[in-house]
XYZ file of N, CA and C in Angstrom:
651
model
N 15.076 -1.838 -3.451
C 14.296 -2.596 -2.609
C 13.205 -3.218 -3.558
N 13.042 -4.364 -3.777
C 12.042 -4.922 -4.820
C 11.115 -5.948 -4.107
N 9.712 -5.978 -4.516
C 8.873 -7.009 -4.159
C 8.069 -7.419 -5.640
N 7.769 -8.694 -5.442
C 7.379 -9.124 -6.598
C 5.834 -9.626 -6.011
N 5.362 -9.331 -4.958
C 3.934 -9.569 -4.647
C 3.383 -8.229 -4.782
N 1.886 -8.077 -4.674
C 1.159 -6.979 -4.927
C 0.293 -6.927 -3.328
N 0.724 -5.796 -2.679
C 0.033 -5.700 -1.322
C -0.533 -4.359 -1.172
N -1.821 -4.059 -1.239
C -2.185 -2.883 -1.053
C -3.187 -2.796 0.145
N -2.618 -2.427 1.373
C -3.155 -2.333 2.647
C -4.393 -1.121 2.708
N -4.324 -0.440 1.489
C -5.235 0.732 1.305
C -6.470 0.096 1.178
N -6.832 -0.790 0.287
C -8.192 -1.543 0.149
C -8.217 -1.997 -1.135
N -9.332 -2.509 -1.575
C -9.492 -3.305 -2.857
C -9.101 -2.444 -4.311
N -8.494 -2.847 -5.080
C -8.000 -2.392 -6.347
C -9.030 -1.744 -7.168
N -9.090 -0.596 -7.887
C -9.885 -0.097 -8.870
C -9.489 -0.187 -10.087
N -8.567 -1.579 -10.279
C -8.027 -1.554 -11.711
C -8.820 -1.924 -12.880
N -10.159 -2.324 -12.550
C -10.804 -2.789 -13.409
C -12.038 -1.705 -13.560
N -12.725 -1.620 -14.759
C -14.062 -0.785 -14.698
C -13.780 0.345 -15.708
N -14.907 0.992 -15.973
C -14.945 2.063 -17.051
C -14.246 3.434 -16.302
N -14.208 3.590 -14.956
C -13.713 4.817 -14.536
C -12.264 4.930 -14.605
N -11.757 3.577 -14.359
C -10.237 3.648 -14.457
C -9.616 3.623 -15.716
N -10.434 3.119 -16.676
C -10.102 3.335 -18.192
C -10.346 4.513 -18.697
N -11.430 5.376 -18.115
C -11.598 6.856 -18.717
C -10.245 7.727 -17.949
N -9.961 7.473 -16.780
C -8.813 8.262 -16.260
C -7.610 7.985 -17.088
N -7.141 6.722 -17.367
C -5.976 6.036 -18.007
C -6.058 6.953 -19.322
N -7.155 6.998 -19.955
C -7.345 7.863 -21.401
C -7.195 9.347 -21.122
N -7.732 9.666 -20.075
C -7.676 11.294 -19.922
C -6.231 11.973 -19.338
N -5.629 11.259 -18.674
C -4.567 11.703 -18.150
C -3.284 11.824 -18.749
N -2.258 12.103 -18.384
C -0.914 12.274 -18.727
C -0.106 11.192 -18.204
N 0.325 10.238 -19.134
C 1.319 8.938 -18.668
C 2.742 9.388 -18.484
N 3.176 8.691 -17.423
C 4.607 9.008 -17.050
C 5.286 7.788 -16.759
N 6.321 7.273 -16.975
C 6.997 6.169 -16.590
C 8.244 6.574 -15.424
N 8.469 5.640 -14.162
C 9.315 6.065 -13.258
C 10.145 4.751 -13.018
N 11.253 4.666 -12.897
C 12.277 3.665 -12.720
C 12.018 3.445 -11.096
N 12.666 2.089 -10.831
C 12.569 1.949 -9.543
C 13.353 2.736 -8.548
N 12.683 3.062 -7.448
C 13.602 3.782 -6.504
C 13.209 5.307 -6.853
N 12.672 5.677 -7.677
C 12.315 7.070 -8.049
C 11.207 7.634 -7.131
N 11.375 8.777 -6.542
C 10.210 9.448 -5.700
C 9.070 10.065 -6.732
N 8.287 9.521 -6.575
C 6.972 10.102 -7.178
C 6.149 11.284 -6.675
N 6.268 11.014 -5.499
C 5.784 12.360 -4.801
C 6.680 12.618 -3.396
N 6.711 13.937 -2.939
C 7.436 14.274 -1.889
C 6.690 14.770 -0.785
N 6.845 14.077 0.460
C 6.013 14.965 1.509
C 6.243 16.154 1.546
N 5.053 17.170 1.455
C 5.128 18.717 1.659
C 4.981 19.093 0.288
N 4.989 18.577 -0.837
C 4.568 18.877 -2.105
C 3.130 19.294 -2.119
N 2.842 20.400 -3.069
C 1.497 20.906 -3.176
C 0.449 19.891 -3.598
N -0.552 19.745 -3.201
C -1.497 18.855 -3.914
C -2.306 19.334 -5.135
N -1.659 19.263 -6.092
C -2.298 19.832 -7.463
C -3.027 18.962 -8.378
N -3.191 17.531 -7.816
C -3.730 16.602 -8.616
C -3.218 15.318 -7.886
N -3.508 14.066 -8.619
C -3.226 12.861 -8.405
C -2.839 11.892 -9.416
N -1.996 10.955 -8.920
C -1.681 9.704 -9.751
C -2.511 8.587 -9.805
N -2.690 7.887 -10.734
C -3.252 6.528 -10.779
C -2.271 5.606 -11.424
N -2.301 4.700 -10.775
C -1.109 3.536 -11.001
C -1.743 2.603 -12.174
N -1.083 2.708 -13.296
C -1.432 1.749 -14.468
C -0.604 0.514 -14.380
N 0.722 0.354 -14.230
C 1.498 -0.751 -13.894
C 2.183 -0.532 -12.931
N 2.759 -1.536 -12.169
C 3.760 -1.526 -11.071
C 3.168 -1.335 -9.835
N 4.256 -1.177 -8.864
C 3.735 -0.529 -7.406
C 4.413 0.473 -6.713
N 3.786 1.218 -5.939
C 4.305 2.340 -5.379
C 4.171 2.268 -3.804
N 5.326 2.662 -3.256
C 5.272 2.592 -1.733
C 5.116 3.807 -1.282
N 4.044 3.841 -0.239
C 3.748 5.092 0.508
C 4.241 5.115 1.697
N 5.155 5.853 2.378
C 5.818 5.866 3.260
C 6.125 7.425 3.975
N 6.618 7.565 5.200
C 7.308 8.703 5.559
C 8.689 8.261 6.198
N 9.609 9.444 6.331
C 10.835 8.995 6.874
C 11.332 9.721 8.380
N 11.477 9.057 9.406
C 11.989 9.377 10.474
C 13.116 10.476 10.748
N 13.240 10.917 11.943
C 14.173 11.880 12.173
C 15.510 11.314 11.764
N 15.757 9.967 12.059
C 17.116 9.246 12.018
C 17.117 8.523 10.432
N 16.101 8.940 9.593
C 16.178 8.458 8.361
C 15.561 7.099 8.165
N 14.673 6.565 9.214
C 13.982 5.462 9.350
C 12.823 5.542 8.468
N 12.524 4.441 7.892
C 11.336 4.460 7.072
C 9.947 3.901 7.791
N 9.122 4.590 7.730
C 7.817 4.080 8.142
C 6.673 3.716 6.773
N 6.629 2.602 6.747
C 5.852 2.270 5.345
C 4.404 2.230 5.871
N 3.650 2.906 5.061
C 2.186 2.883 5.126
C 1.269 1.792 4.355
N 2.045 1.443 3.206
C 1.373 0.783 2.303
C 2.012 0.596 0.960
N 1.576 -0.582 0.136
C 2.184 -0.771 -1.144
C 0.976 -0.623 -2.098
N 0.908 0.042 -2.924
C -0.179 0.207 -3.843
C -0.027 -0.197 -5.221
N -0.831 -0.731 -5.754
C -0.689 -1.445 -7.138
C -1.733 -0.799 -8.194
N -1.991 -1.462 -9.270
C -2.722 -1.085 -10.176
C -4.043 -0.834 -10.035
N -4.415 0.474 -10.598
C -5.864 0.966 -10.125
C -5.868 2.078 -8.991
N -4.747 1.788 -8.016
C -4.799 2.808 -6.782
C -4.416 4.012 -7.152
N -4.720 4.934 -6.148
C -4.498 6.533 -6.299
C -3.469 6.964 -5.479
N -2.736 7.720 -6.032
C -1.564 8.632 -5.071
C -1.642 9.888 -4.998
N -2.002 10.516 -3.926
C -1.741 12.004 -3.580
C -3.264 12.729 -3.508
N -4.335 11.899 -3.828
C -5.697 12.570 -3.742
C -6.008 13.043 -2.501
N -5.629 12.543 -1.270
C -5.812 13.208 0.091
C -5.388 14.570 -0.161
N -4.190 15.063 -0.266
C -3.671 16.259 -0.390
C -4.500 17.246 -1.375
N -4.681 16.619 -2.477
C -5.546 17.419 -3.588
C -6.862 17.795 -3.054
N -7.746 16.860 -2.476
C -9.181 17.468 -1.900
C -9.097 17.940 -0.620
N -8.226 17.918 0.135
C -8.128 18.390 1.507
C -7.558 19.837 1.428
N -6.638 20.220 0.217
C -6.188 21.408 0.106
C -4.998 21.681 1.025
N -4.353 20.447 1.322
C -3.143 20.449 2.095
C -1.784 19.852 1.280
N -0.520 19.853 1.867
C 0.550 19.222 1.256
C 0.509 17.912 1.279
N 1.156 17.244 0.555
C 1.280 15.614 0.578
C 1.775 15.242 1.867
N 1.062 14.338 2.380
C 1.333 13.910 3.638
C 2.140 12.522 3.631
N 2.681 11.942 2.385
C 3.539 10.850 2.663
C 4.476 11.024 1.265
N 5.588 10.281 1.394
C 6.649 10.160 0.072
C 5.779 8.796 -0.462
N 5.893 8.942 -1.888
C 5.674 7.891 -2.949
C 6.829 7.433 -3.526
N 7.379 6.166 -3.384
C 8.615 5.577 -3.958
C 8.271 4.638 -4.850
N 8.621 4.530 -6.176
C 8.379 3.197 -6.975
C 9.301 2.014 -6.692
N 8.400 0.912 -6.606
C 9.248 -0.191 -6.592
C 9.345 -1.031 -7.772
N 10.389 -0.677 -8.375
C 10.510 -1.373 -9.653
C 9.939 -0.354 -10.654
N 10.055 -0.632 -11.795
C 9.472 0.337 -12.838
C 8.195 0.377 -12.684
N 7.548 1.758 -12.942
C 6.072 1.873 -12.869
C 5.481 2.790 -13.981
N 4.390 2.664 -14.500
C 3.698 3.592 -15.315
C 2.608 4.344 -14.630
N 2.757 5.513 -14.484
C 1.271 6.350 -13.776
C 0.719 7.222 -14.657
N -0.475 7.603 -14.413
C -1.071 8.515 -15.030
C -1.538 9.709 -14.289
N -1.184 11.003 -14.519
C -1.370 12.158 -13.836
C -2.766 12.649 -14.306
N -3.301 13.019 -13.259
C -4.773 13.641 -13.334
C -4.757 15.159 -12.439
N -4.834 16.068 -13.254
C -4.564 17.509 -12.524
C -5.812 18.060 -12.131
N -5.865 18.857 -11.162
C -6.940 19.285 -10.633
C -8.049 19.584 -11.514
N -7.857 20.525 -12.574
C -8.848 20.976 -13.552
C -9.573 19.587 -13.956
N -8.817 18.891 -14.574
C -9.545 17.471 -15.013
C -10.484 16.888 -13.802
N -10.048 16.834 -12.697
C -10.667 16.318 -11.592
C -11.935 16.871 -11.527
N -12.032 18.431 -11.292
C -13.273 19.211 -11.494
C -14.326 18.864 -12.343
N -13.579 19.023 -13.909
C -14.684 18.585 -14.954
C -15.123 17.052 -14.728
N -14.518 16.243 -14.353
C -14.944 14.836 -14.329
C -16.170 14.782 -13.183
N -15.904 15.317 -12.061
C -16.729 15.549 -10.931
C -18.336 16.072 -11.297
N -18.013 16.953 -12.198
C -19.214 17.735 -12.706
C -20.232 16.739 -13.832
N -19.162 16.016 -14.656
C -19.801 15.306 -15.847
C -20.242 13.856 -15.485
N -19.456 13.162 -14.571
C -19.459 11.620 -14.391
C -19.811 11.737 -12.901
N -20.966 11.484 -12.459
C -21.597 11.126 -11.014
C -20.936 9.830 -10.605
N -20.405 8.945 -11.397
C -20.141 7.613 -10.944
C -18.755 7.867 -10.682
N -18.007 8.743 -11.066
C -16.445 9.283 -10.695
C -16.386 9.785 -9.333
N -17.519 10.338 -8.857
C -17.281 10.925 -7.112
C -17.658 9.590 -6.287
N -18.459 8.604 -6.777
C -18.562 7.706 -6.044
C -17.326 6.624 -5.807
N -16.586 6.467 -7.000
C -15.386 5.874 -7.119
C -14.246 6.261 -6.272
N -14.342 7.775 -6.220
C -13.138 8.478 -5.353
C -13.606 8.179 -3.861
N -14.697 8.258 -3.539
C -15.237 8.149 -2.129
C -14.994 6.715 -1.760
N -15.091 5.689 -2.571
C -14.682 4.301 -2.165
C -13.325 4.122 -2.100
N -12.687 4.910 -3.132
C -11.227 4.609 -2.563
C -10.625 5.476 -1.241
N -11.157 6.857 -1.131
C -10.723 7.052 0.478
C -11.373 6.601 1.547
N -12.511 6.151 1.568
C -13.119 5.326 2.529
C -12.423 4.106 2.972
N -11.704 3.450 1.790
C -11.071 2.347 2.129
C -9.685 2.740 2.726
N -9.162 3.729 2.463
C -7.867 4.353 2.794
C -8.194 4.510 4.554
N -9.229 5.026 4.871
C -9.590 5.413 5.861
C -9.770 4.155 6.963
N -10.687 3.140 6.306
C -10.627 1.965 7.146
C -9.597 1.267 7.381
N -8.401 1.170 6.313
C -7.139 0.636 6.572
C -6.550 1.195 7.736
N -6.617 2.730 7.745
C -5.835 3.506 8.460
C -6.327 3.251 10.127
N -7.699 3.174 10.318
C -8.460 2.864 11.442
C -7.849 1.585 11.926
N -7.765 0.500 11.135
C -7.482 -1.008 11.481
C -5.929 -0.845 12.084
N -5.117 -0.015 11.254
C -3.629 -0.011 11.633
C -3.463 0.418 13.107
N -4.309 1.802 13.051
C -3.913 2.498 14.475
C -4.640 1.617 15.714
N -5.686 0.877 15.557
C -6.228 -0.171 16.387
C -5.164 -1.089 16.624
N -4.675 -1.677 15.672
C -3.504 -2.835 15.882
C -2.531 -2.494 16.355
N -2.003 -1.184 16.456
C -0.727 -0.424 16.861
C -1.012 -0.519 18.252
N -2.050 -0.108 18.906
C -2.537 0.220 20.245
C -2.990 -1.180 21.004
N -3.637 -2.148 20.204
C -3.951 -3.201 20.938
C -3.634 -4.531 20.798
N -2.750 -4.634 19.791
C -2.227 -6.037 19.326
C -0.830 -5.859 19.540
N -0.362 -7.254 20.080
C 1.141 -7.480 20.256
C 2.041 -7.435 18.641
N 3.105 -7.475 18.913
C 3.839 -7.328 17.658
C 3.607 -8.662 16.720
N 3.541 -9.810 17.623
C 3.366 -11.027 16.952
C 1.921 -11.036 16.193
N 0.918 -10.440 16.867
C -0.364 -10.399 16.293
C -0.379 -9.527 14.985
N 0.364 -8.378 15.209
C 0.310 -7.559 13.897
C 0.940 -7.999 12.577
N 2.153 -8.892 13.008
C 2.787 -9.668 12.125
C 1.934 -10.459 11.357
N 1.410 -11.183 12.259
C 0.504 -12.493 11.867
C -0.678 -11.854 10.764
N -1.299 -10.772 11.354
C -2.326 -10.083 10.578
C -1.906 -9.782 9.013
N -0.630 -9.227 9.134
C 0.053 -8.820 7.731
C -0.011 -9.824 6.802
N 0.451 -10.878 7.397
C 0.909 -12.280 6.558
C -0.359 -12.978 6.118
N -1.575 -12.999 6.993
C -2.715 -13.744 6.695
C -3.419 -12.536 5.225
N -3.051 -11.135 5.585
C -3.706 -10.048 4.704
C -2.961 -10.489 3.250
N -1.825 -10.614 3.197
C -0.570 -11.070 2.123
C -1.119 -12.455 1.490
N -1.422 -13.305 2.185
C -1.973 -14.787 1.770
C -3.141 -14.793 0.962
N -4.078 -13.858 1.586
C -5.439 -13.731 1.037
C -5.397 -13.102 -0.538
N -4.456 -12.178 -0.455
C -4.145 -11.160 -1.540
C -3.330 -12.072 -2.974
N -2.351 -12.525 -2.158
C -1.438 -13.253 -3.385
C -1.125 -14.706 -3.368
N -1.883 -15.421 -2.533
C -1.792 -16.968 -2.289
C -0.642 -17.293 -1.255
N -0.417 -18.476 -1.108
C 0.412 -18.776 0.215
C 1.822 -18.984 0.125
N 2.478 -18.507 -1.111
C 3.731 -18.610 -1.299
C 4.163 -17.042 -1.480
N 4.672 -16.447 -0.460
C 4.998 -14.858 -0.577
C 6.490 -14.796 -0.531
N 6.693 -13.707 -1.776
C 8.126 -13.052 -1.936
C 8.185 -11.785 -1.202
N 8.623 -11.918 -0.002
C 8.844 -10.876 0.851
C 9.837 -11.143 1.829
N 10.895 -10.277 1.953
C 12.062 -10.260 2.859
C 11.679 -10.065 4.397
N 12.570 -10.292 5.471
C 12.202 -9.841 6.732
C 12.115 -8.330 7.019
N 13.225 -7.547 6.074
C 13.260 -6.317 6.165
C 11.955 -5.546 5.670
N 11.433 -5.962 4.702
C 10.164 -5.492 3.918
C 9.077 -5.727 4.878
N 8.951 -6.746 5.674
C 7.896 -7.086 6.655
C 8.130 -6.161 7.849
N 9.343 -5.872 8.162
C 9.654 -5.073 9.502
C 9.275 -3.563 9.130
N 9.654 -3.141 7.729
C 9.387 -1.754 7.434
C 7.667 -1.584 7.619
N 6.868 -2.538 6.939
C 5.475 -2.600 7.087
C 4.866 -2.535 8.493
N 5.183 -3.534 9.240
C 4.616 -3.454 10.741
C 5.094 -2.594 11.593
N 6.207 -1.957 11.313
C 6.633 -0.769 12.185
C 7.649 -1.446 13.288
N 8.134 -2.536 13.129
C 9.255 -3.324 14.140
C 10.479 -3.733 13.704
N 11.329 -3.923 14.699
C 12.530 -4.175 14.203
C 12.773 -5.426 13.472
N 13.824 -5.733 12.664
C 14.035 -6.937 11.927
C 14.177 -8.113 12.811
N 15.009 -7.766 14.152
C 14.905 -8.991 15.027
C 13.654 -9.429 15.614
N 12.618 -8.642 15.794
C 11.341 -8.803 16.267
C 10.872 -9.791 14.979
N 10.972 -9.267 13.964
C 10.321 -10.026 12.891
C 10.926 -11.579 12.838
N 12.222 -11.625 13.166
C 12.894 -12.887 13.012
C 12.482 -13.653 14.100
N 12.323 -13.121 15.285
C 11.778 -14.119 16.644
C 10.394 -14.509 16.382
N 9.342 -13.565 15.737
C 7.935 -14.091 15.312
C 8.068 -15.138 14.261
N 8.750 -14.859 13.223
C 8.883 -16.051 12.190
C 9.231 -17.474 12.660
N 10.335 -17.284 13.414
C 10.824 -18.388 14.168
C 9.673 -19.180 14.901
N 8.975 -18.478 15.821
C 7.955 -19.160 16.632
C 6.824 -19.639 15.670
N 6.302 -19.002 14.728
C 5.310 -19.331 13.790
C 5.784 -20.756 12.992
N 7.169 -20.673 12.724
C 7.608 -21.979 12.022
C 7.716 -23.123 12.957
N 8.013 -22.894 13.961
C 8.081 -23.845 15.075
C 6.688 -24.508 15.334
N 5.575 -23.705 15.165
C 4.346 -24.167 15.385
C 3.657 -24.719 13.949
N 4.350 -24.627 12.983
C 3.790 -25.231 11.724
C 3.092 -24.495 10.958
N 3.097 -23.045 11.182
C 2.131 -22.118 10.509
C 2.834 -21.612 9.280
N 4.191 -21.613 9.225
C 4.652 -21.215 7.990
C 6.007 -21.842 7.890
N 6.671 -21.740 6.505
C 8.084 -22.095 6.556
C 8.659 -21.018 5.852
N 10.056 -20.679 6.049
C 10.638 -19.717 5.835
C 11.688 -20.307 4.728
N 12.033 -19.322 3.637
C 13.081 -19.625 2.383
C 13.639 -18.277 2.227
N 14.698 -18.563 1.528
C 15.305 -17.300 1.142
C 14.541 -16.329 0.367
N 14.472 -15.322 0.826
C 13.662 -14.312 0.248
C 11.935 -14.330 0.044
N 11.459 -15.194 1.263
C 10.110 -15.328 1.026
C 9.741 -16.329 1.975
N 8.229 -16.498 2.183
C 7.548 -17.129 3.461
C 6.658 -17.960 2.671
N 6.485 -19.127 3.122
C 5.292 -20.096 2.468
C 4.336 -20.429 3.789
N 3.129 -19.926 3.611
C 2.106 -20.113 4.678
C 1.543 -21.499 4.773
N 1.831 -22.392 5.531
C 1.324 -23.530 5.693
C -0.026 -23.952 6.460
N -0.369 -23.038 7.515
C -1.604 -23.091 8.340
C -2.027 -21.687 8.413
N -2.880 -21.143 7.347
C -3.561 -19.827 7.716
C -4.498 -19.868 8.703
N -5.183 -20.971 9.041
C -6.373 -20.599 10.207
C -5.462 -20.379 11.630
N -4.300 -21.157 11.864
C -3.747 -20.999 12.681
C -2.854 -19.728 13.001
N -2.529 -19.285 11.820
C -1.786 -17.783 11.709
C -3.064 -17.041 11.940
N -4.224 -16.917 11.379
C -5.151 -15.897 11.509
C -5.669 -15.967 13.299
N -5.384 -17.079 13.679
C -5.979 -17.158 15.206
C -4.811 -16.114 15.889
N -3.618 -16.081 15.723
C -2.706 -15.025 16.311
C -2.998 -13.489 16.021
N -3.869 -13.230 14.897
C -4.119 -11.932 14.350
C -5.500 -11.375 15.237
N -6.256 -12.409 16.074
C -7.248 -11.976 16.539
C -7.112 -11.255 17.955
């Protein structure tokens, strides 16, 4: 499965700045081909990855093999830091979407950086706080919003991040929102009928962002 957009529901990217540059220089770089599993749920948390280029999908798999998508992470985002700092096993699977370059930061390096670089601790706290915020927003949406409102919310977020022309398929959108492809199709048909968006092969063009945002409130 390929995406050409960058969508990090986790929060703002940390791709710019001295801390990101420092981590890239200090860690061990490794490339992964599209579809490769970077982290497995249940792995020991012995460090974390920093995304240098490309995108990585954070997900879990259900009993029937269905995929529950939690987010698509991009340049500057971290993968696996929750398990590392909490002393627990990895909580999600991380899968490369297309070719990616990642930088591995092991636990010992993290300890040294925390001791020598005060700004690094704030950087990490910012990253994890944004992940918590996104998780709370998603939980609230799952309980209080209709499927249509949740779909609209994701589309508005994508549009704000990447512009009005979104390269996203119905299946990709269904994976992230956690609804069936049929439900996605019905919602998109309704939005299109009201002039909020236009559907095209492999993508969606948002034509009325304010109207779509009203759906997500």
